[in-house]
Each structure stands twice: as structure tokens, then as C-alpha cells.
XYZ file of C-alpha atoms in Angstrom:
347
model
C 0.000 0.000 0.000
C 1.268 3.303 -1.062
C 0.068 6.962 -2.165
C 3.398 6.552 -4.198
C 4.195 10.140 -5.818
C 0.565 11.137 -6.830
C -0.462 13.356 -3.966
C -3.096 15.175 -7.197
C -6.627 14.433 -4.797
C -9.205 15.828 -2.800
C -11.285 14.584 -0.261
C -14.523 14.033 -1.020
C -17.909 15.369 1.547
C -19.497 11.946 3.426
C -21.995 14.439 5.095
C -22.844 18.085 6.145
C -22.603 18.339 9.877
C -24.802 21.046 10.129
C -27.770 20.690 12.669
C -26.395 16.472 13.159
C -27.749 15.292 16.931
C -25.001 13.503 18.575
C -26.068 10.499 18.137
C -26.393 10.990 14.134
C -22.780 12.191 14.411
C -21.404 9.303 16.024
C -23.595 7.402 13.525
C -21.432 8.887 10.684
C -18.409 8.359 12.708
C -18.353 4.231 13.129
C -18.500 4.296 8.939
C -14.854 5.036 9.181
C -11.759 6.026 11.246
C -11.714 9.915 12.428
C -8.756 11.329 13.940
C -9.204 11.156 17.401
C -9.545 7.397 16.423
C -5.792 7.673 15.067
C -4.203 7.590 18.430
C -5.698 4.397 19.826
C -4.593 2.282 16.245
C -1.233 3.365 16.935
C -0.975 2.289 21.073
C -0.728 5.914 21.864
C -4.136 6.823 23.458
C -4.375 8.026 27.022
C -7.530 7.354 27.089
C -8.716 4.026 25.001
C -7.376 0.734 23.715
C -7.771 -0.459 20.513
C -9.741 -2.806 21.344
C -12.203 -0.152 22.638
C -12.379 1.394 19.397
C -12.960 -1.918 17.930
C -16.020 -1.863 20.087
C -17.017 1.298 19.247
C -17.058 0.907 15.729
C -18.855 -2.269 15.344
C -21.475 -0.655 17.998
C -21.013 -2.868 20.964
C -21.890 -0.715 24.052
C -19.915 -1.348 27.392
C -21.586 -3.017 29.648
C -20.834 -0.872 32.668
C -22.437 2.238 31.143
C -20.760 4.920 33.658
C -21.074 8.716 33.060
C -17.370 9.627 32.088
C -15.160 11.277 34.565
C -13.820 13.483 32.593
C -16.926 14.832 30.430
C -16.313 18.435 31.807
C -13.362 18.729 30.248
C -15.227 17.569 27.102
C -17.564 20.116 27.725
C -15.035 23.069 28.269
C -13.295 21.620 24.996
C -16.410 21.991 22.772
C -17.810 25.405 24.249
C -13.891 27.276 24.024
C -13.344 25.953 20.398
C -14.768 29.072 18.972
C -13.176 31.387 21.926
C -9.856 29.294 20.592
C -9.805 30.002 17.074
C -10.448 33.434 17.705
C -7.339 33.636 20.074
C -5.353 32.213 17.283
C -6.747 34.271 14.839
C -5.817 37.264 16.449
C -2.414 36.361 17.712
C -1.286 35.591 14.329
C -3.301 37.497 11.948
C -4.743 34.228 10.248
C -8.211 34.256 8.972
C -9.746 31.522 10.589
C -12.848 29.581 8.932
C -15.141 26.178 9.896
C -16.466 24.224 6.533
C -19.199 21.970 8.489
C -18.849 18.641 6.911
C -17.433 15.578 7.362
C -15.020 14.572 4.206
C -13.236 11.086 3.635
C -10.263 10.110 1.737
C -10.657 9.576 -1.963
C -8.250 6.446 -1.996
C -8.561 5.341 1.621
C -13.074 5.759 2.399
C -12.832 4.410 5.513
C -10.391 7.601 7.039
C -12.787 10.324 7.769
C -11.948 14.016 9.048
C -14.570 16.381 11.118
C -11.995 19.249 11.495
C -12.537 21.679 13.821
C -11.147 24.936 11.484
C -9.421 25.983 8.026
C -7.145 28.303 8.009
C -6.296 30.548 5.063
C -2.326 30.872 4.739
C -0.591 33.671 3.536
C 0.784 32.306 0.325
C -3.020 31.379 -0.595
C -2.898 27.448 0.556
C -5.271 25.847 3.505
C -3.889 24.449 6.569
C -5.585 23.008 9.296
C -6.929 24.697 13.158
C -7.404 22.039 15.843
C -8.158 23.798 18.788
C -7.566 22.063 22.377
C -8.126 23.062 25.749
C -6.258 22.146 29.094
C -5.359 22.911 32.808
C -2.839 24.708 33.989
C -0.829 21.830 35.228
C -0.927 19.951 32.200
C 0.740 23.011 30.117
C 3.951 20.791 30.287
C 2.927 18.147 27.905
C 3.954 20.380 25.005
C 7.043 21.565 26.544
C 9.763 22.267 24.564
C 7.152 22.906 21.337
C 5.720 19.509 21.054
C 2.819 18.301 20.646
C 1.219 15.659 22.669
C 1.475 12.310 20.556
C -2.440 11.608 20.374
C -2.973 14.968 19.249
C -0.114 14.414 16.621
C -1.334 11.219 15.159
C -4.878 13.405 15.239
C -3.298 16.236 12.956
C -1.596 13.733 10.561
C -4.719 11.828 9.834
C -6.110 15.098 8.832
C -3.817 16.283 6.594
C -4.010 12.750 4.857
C -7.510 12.626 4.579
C -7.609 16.764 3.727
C -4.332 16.388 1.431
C -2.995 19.475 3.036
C 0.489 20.083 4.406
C 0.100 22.032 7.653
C -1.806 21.907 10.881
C -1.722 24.262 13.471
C -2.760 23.336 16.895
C -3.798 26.248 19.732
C -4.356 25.535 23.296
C -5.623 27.421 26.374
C -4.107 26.362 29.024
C -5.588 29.986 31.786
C -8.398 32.339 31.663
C -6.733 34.613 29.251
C -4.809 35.549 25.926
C -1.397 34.627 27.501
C -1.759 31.719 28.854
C -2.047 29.868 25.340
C 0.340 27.538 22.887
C 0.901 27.623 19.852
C 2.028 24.690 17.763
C 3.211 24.307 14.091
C 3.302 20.830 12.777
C 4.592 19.968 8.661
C 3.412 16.974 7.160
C 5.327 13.849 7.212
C 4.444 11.329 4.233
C 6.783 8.887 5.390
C 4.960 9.097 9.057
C 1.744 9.139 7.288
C 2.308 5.833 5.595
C 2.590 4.537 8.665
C -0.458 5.632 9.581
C -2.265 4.913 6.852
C -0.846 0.930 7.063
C -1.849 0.414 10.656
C -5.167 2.050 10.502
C -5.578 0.095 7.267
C -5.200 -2.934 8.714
C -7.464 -2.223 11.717
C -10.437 -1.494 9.406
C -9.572 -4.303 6.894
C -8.582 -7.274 9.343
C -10.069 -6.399 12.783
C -13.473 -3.855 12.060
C -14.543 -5.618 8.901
C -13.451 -9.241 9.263
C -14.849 -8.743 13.143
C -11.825 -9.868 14.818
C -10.699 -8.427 17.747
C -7.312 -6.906 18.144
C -4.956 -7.966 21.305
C -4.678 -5.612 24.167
C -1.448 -4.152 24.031
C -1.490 -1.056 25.638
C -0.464 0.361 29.591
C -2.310 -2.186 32.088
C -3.903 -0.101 33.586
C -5.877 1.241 30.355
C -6.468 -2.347 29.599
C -7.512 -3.907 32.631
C -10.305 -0.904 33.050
C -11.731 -1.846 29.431
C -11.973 -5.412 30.449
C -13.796 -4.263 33.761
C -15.889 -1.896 31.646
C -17.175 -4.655 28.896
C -16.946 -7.621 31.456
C -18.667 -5.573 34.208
C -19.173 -6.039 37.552
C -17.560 -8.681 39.839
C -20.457 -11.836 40.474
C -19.438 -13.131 43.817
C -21.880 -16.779 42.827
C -20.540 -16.879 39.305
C -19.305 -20.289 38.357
C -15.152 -20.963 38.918
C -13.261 -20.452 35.524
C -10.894 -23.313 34.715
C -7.985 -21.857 32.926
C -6.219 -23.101 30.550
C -2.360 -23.966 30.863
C -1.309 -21.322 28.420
C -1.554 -19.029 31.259
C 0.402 -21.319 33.655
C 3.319 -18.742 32.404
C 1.708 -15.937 33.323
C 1.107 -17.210 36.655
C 4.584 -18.480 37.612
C 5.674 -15.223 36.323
C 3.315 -13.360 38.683
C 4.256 -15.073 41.873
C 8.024 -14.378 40.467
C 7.000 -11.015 40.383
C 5.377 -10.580 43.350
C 8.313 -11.909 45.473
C 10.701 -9.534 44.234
C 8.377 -6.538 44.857
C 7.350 -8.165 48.574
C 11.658 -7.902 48.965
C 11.785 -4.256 47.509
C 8.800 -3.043 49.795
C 10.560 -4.575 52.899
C 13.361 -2.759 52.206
C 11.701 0.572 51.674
C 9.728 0.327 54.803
C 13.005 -0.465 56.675
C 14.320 2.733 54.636
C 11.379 4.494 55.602
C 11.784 3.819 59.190
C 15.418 4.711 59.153
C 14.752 8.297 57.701
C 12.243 8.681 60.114
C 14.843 8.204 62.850
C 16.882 10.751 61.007
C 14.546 13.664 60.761
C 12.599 13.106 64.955
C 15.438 15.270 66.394
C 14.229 17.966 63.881
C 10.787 17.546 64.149
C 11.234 17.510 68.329
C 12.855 21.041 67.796
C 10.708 22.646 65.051
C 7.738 21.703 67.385
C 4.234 23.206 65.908
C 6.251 24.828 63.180
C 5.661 24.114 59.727
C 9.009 25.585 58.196
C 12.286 25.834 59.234
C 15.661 26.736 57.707
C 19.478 25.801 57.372
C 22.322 27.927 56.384
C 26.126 25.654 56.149
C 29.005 27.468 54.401
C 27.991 25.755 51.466
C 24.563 24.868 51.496
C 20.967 26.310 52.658
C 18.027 24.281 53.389
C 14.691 24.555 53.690
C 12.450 21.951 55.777
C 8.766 21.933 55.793
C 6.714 19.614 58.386
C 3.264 20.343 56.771
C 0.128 19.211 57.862
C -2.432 16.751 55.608
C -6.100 16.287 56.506
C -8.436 14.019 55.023
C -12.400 14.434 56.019
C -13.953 11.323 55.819
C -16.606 8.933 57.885
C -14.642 6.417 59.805
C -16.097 3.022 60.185
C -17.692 3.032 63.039
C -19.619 6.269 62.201
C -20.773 5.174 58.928
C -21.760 2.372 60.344
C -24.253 4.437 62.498
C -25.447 6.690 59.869
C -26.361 4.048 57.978
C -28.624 2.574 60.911
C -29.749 5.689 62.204
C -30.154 7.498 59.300
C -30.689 5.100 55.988
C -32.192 7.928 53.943
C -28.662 10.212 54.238
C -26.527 7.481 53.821
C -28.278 6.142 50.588
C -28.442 9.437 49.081
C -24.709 10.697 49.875
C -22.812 7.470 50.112
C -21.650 5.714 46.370
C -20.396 2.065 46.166
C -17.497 1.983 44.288
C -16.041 -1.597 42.588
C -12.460 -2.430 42.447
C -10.965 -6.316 42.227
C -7.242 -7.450 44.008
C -5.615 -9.640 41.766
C -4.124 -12.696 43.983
C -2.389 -16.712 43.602
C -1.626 -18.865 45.940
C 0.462 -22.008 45.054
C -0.999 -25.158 46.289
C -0.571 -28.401 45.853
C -1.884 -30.369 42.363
């Protein structure tokens, strides 16, 4: 598969946008791959596997339906992209424009774009306005003028499916003109190759021929998919016999867990050590949070702060819940999470 010297296309409209519901948006969306979707087909989502976009796209719901944690910042995303492009527009002069439709490549039908903005360059071509939103403590993932990789597999898609050879991305990071990035990003063909192969192959061998691709992302990202299309834990579910291809995994769990039972002994016995270190200190800064150390050489600065947690202990919840069902039902959330545990017995 190659675009091989003829870059001579133009992408063609799958739909207008204008005045779509959500739901006939996302509709659109599971005909192809869109460029949020780029991330997860190359292992570099924060925030899905592939084989949650395999899900997606063949319309198979999660069975643990939750509201999203993070649909705020979804929110504050969607409302600011407007208040975005005009920041950009005005720091550089650009005129910024939306076309509200959703286009697809000529060659490749099943890579889609919804971009957020066109921009009109000053030697007359088009480039491309994504427009993000973030918090102040997350300015540092485009340190050093990057871009965050999802969003750079994101822009890349785009200018394959768009055939244009610049994106710009602007972020808001504050709560005003100066506290916003700027980011300039040139196509790559050979990195869009790439792209186009992998995301090929996901809608070719996994979407269409229904097969599902292998979980190889962070754990962590993978092991709260499984909990989200498994579901919840079933205490009087029936015992799973495994089979002995995971009699590997297990040896090298227990392996595992030895070695970290050996490092966390000897960081509590560090801990404890350290502790022992820093009482005479503690004895004489007494209810002071701060204190100070000048050497010849060196000056220090010690801080003894203060932590506090509000919370129902045990035996109090335990009480509201008796005394007062009604409260306790209304403010009090059950939360599932599963320890993961082997014991070695005999056969």
C-alpha cells in the first residue's frame, strides 16, 4: 500500500454536519476512522485501547455504562473551540474559517476528518486549526514545542484525509490571551504511511473481518476496558478453569510478586530509618511548619506540613447508615475495584 508520488486528490464530503444530533454524528463516525480514532490504532491513546475502538465501531456498548469522569473537560473543549480560534486568529493574523462537513479520503473511504477549522495561509494554501483546551498543570505536555502524541497522530490523519500540508494546533491552558500555545506541525508522508498501514489494517482485518485486536497497551488502560465490557464482579458466578497457556503468566506473577514483597521490605526499613533521622528535627521545630538551614555551602529549607483528610470512619458510617438510611443512601456511592491474587498449592 502506497500513495506513491501522486499526492493530485481531494477529499470528497461523506456528510454536512450542520444541525447532526449527537447520536447521528457518532452514527457517521463508526462508517470510518476519524482522527481522534488515530491515536488508539497506533498504542498511543491516554484514554482508550484499541480494542475499545474496535467496540465502538462495530457498535457494541460497554456493559458498565458509567457517566465519564472526565466529560467536563469535554464540555469546556467543545464550548472554548470558537473562543480558541479566535485567540489564534488574532495572535497571528490568520483568517480563521469552519467548513461543516465531514469529508473522507478519496483512496482510503474508511479515514474520515470532522476538522474543527481551516485556516487561510498567507501564500493562498489551507492548513488546518485544531483547537484544544487544558489545565494549567498539564501546560507541560507540550514543553519544549511539542505536541502531545495523540494529538499528533490526530493532525496527521487530517492532513491525509484533507491532502494538506500544515496543521496548526492552539491551546488554552488559563483564563486569558497569555496563557495559550501555539504549535506548528509539517506533514510527514513517510509518518503518514505509517499511519495509513496500521489504521488500514485495523479497518480491513479487525473492524470488517470482526476480529478483535490484542490488548497491548499500559495495564492499567487495559484492565479498566476489560472491567468496563466484562462488568461487575459476580461473587456466585461459576469458577473459571484456565487453561495452561496461562500457567506462564502465573509463575511469572508469583516471580514477580516476590521480588516486589523484597523491595517493599526494604523501603519500609528505609522508611523507618529516615524517620529516625529527621525526629530530632521535628522535636525542635515543634508546631512549626518551616524551618531553615544555612552551612558554608549549602541552605536548606524543611517543611513539616500538615495533611487532613475528612472522611466517615467506620464506626460512624456504620451508624449513619442505621440511624439514618435515607442520608446514607443518598450521599454514600459504592465503588467496585478487584485485588488480583495466587496462591500455590498443591496439584
Amino acid at each position: 500500500m502506497s500513495l506513491g508520488t501522486n499526492l493530485d486528490y481531494s477529499p470528497s464530503v461523506l456528510t454536512d454536519t450542520e444541525g447532526l444530533t449527537e447520536e447521528e454524528w457518532l452514527s457517521y463516525r463508526r462508517l470510518g476512522i476519524g482522527g481522534s480514532d488515530a491515536a488508539a490504532i497506533m498504542g498511543q491513546s491516554p484514554f482508550c485501547t484499541k480494542r475499545d475502538l474496535y467496540y465502538d465501531k462495530c457498535g457494541m456498548k460497554p456493559v458498565l455504562d458509567e457517566e465519564e469522569s472526565n466529560w467536563v473537560a469535554k464540555e469546556v473543549g467543545h464550548r472554548l473551540e470558537d473562543l480558541v480560534a479566535e485567540i489564534f486568529s488574532r495572535k497571528t493574523g490568520l483568517k480563521v474559517y469552519p467548513i461543516r462537513k465531514m469529508f473522507k479520503h478519496p483512496l482510503y473511504p474508511f479515514m474520515l476528518a470532522d476538522v474543527d477549522f481551516f485556516i487561510e495561509l498567507p501564500d493562498g494554501s489551507t492548513g488546518i486549526l485544531e483547537c484544544k483546551t487544558t489545565n494549567y498543570n498539564c501546560q507541560d505536555k507540550w514543553a519544549n514545542d511539542t505536541v502531545p502524541i495523540n494529538y499528533e497522530y490526530q493532525g496527521r490523519h487530517y492532513m491525509a484525509v484533507m491532502n494538506l500540508n500544515v496543521v496548526y494546533f492552539a491551546c488554552l491552558y488559563g483564563n486569558n490571551e497569555n496563557e495559550f500555545i501555539i504549535r506548528k506541525m509539517d506533514r510527514d508522508l513517510e509518518t503518514e504511511l505509517i499511519l495509513i498501514e496500521e489504521e488500514e489494517n485495523f479497518w480491513l482485518e479487525n473492524v470488517q473481518k470482526k476480529v478483535e485486536p490484542p490488548y497491548t497497551e499500559k495495564p492499567d488502560l487495559v484492565l479498566e476496558s476489560i472491567r468496563r465490557f466484562c462488568g461487575p464482579a459476580e461473587v456466585d458466578a461459576d469458577e473459571v478453569k484456565l487453561g495452561s497457556t496461562h500457567a506462564k503468566s502465573i509463575e511469572k506473577y508469583l516471580e514477580l510478586k516476590e521480588k516486589k514483597s523484597s523491595v517493599d521490605a526494604e523501603s519500609k526499613r528505609l522508611e523507618s530509618e529516615m524517620k529516625t533521622v529527621y525526629a530530632g528535627i521535628v522535636e525542635e521545630m515543634g508546631i512549626s511548619c518551616k524551618a531553615t538551614l544555612k552551612t558554608g555551602t549549602e541552605n536548606y529549607i524543611v517543611t513539616y506540613n500538615p495533611v487532613y483528610r475528612t472522611g466517615i470512619d467506620k464506626k460512624n458510617l456504620e451508624r449513619l447508615k442505621l440511624q439514618h438510611s435515607d442520608i446514607y443512601e443518598d450521599y454514600v456511592s459504592v465503588t467496585e475495584s478487584r485485588r488480583f491474587s495466587v496462591k500455590k498449592g498443591a496439584a
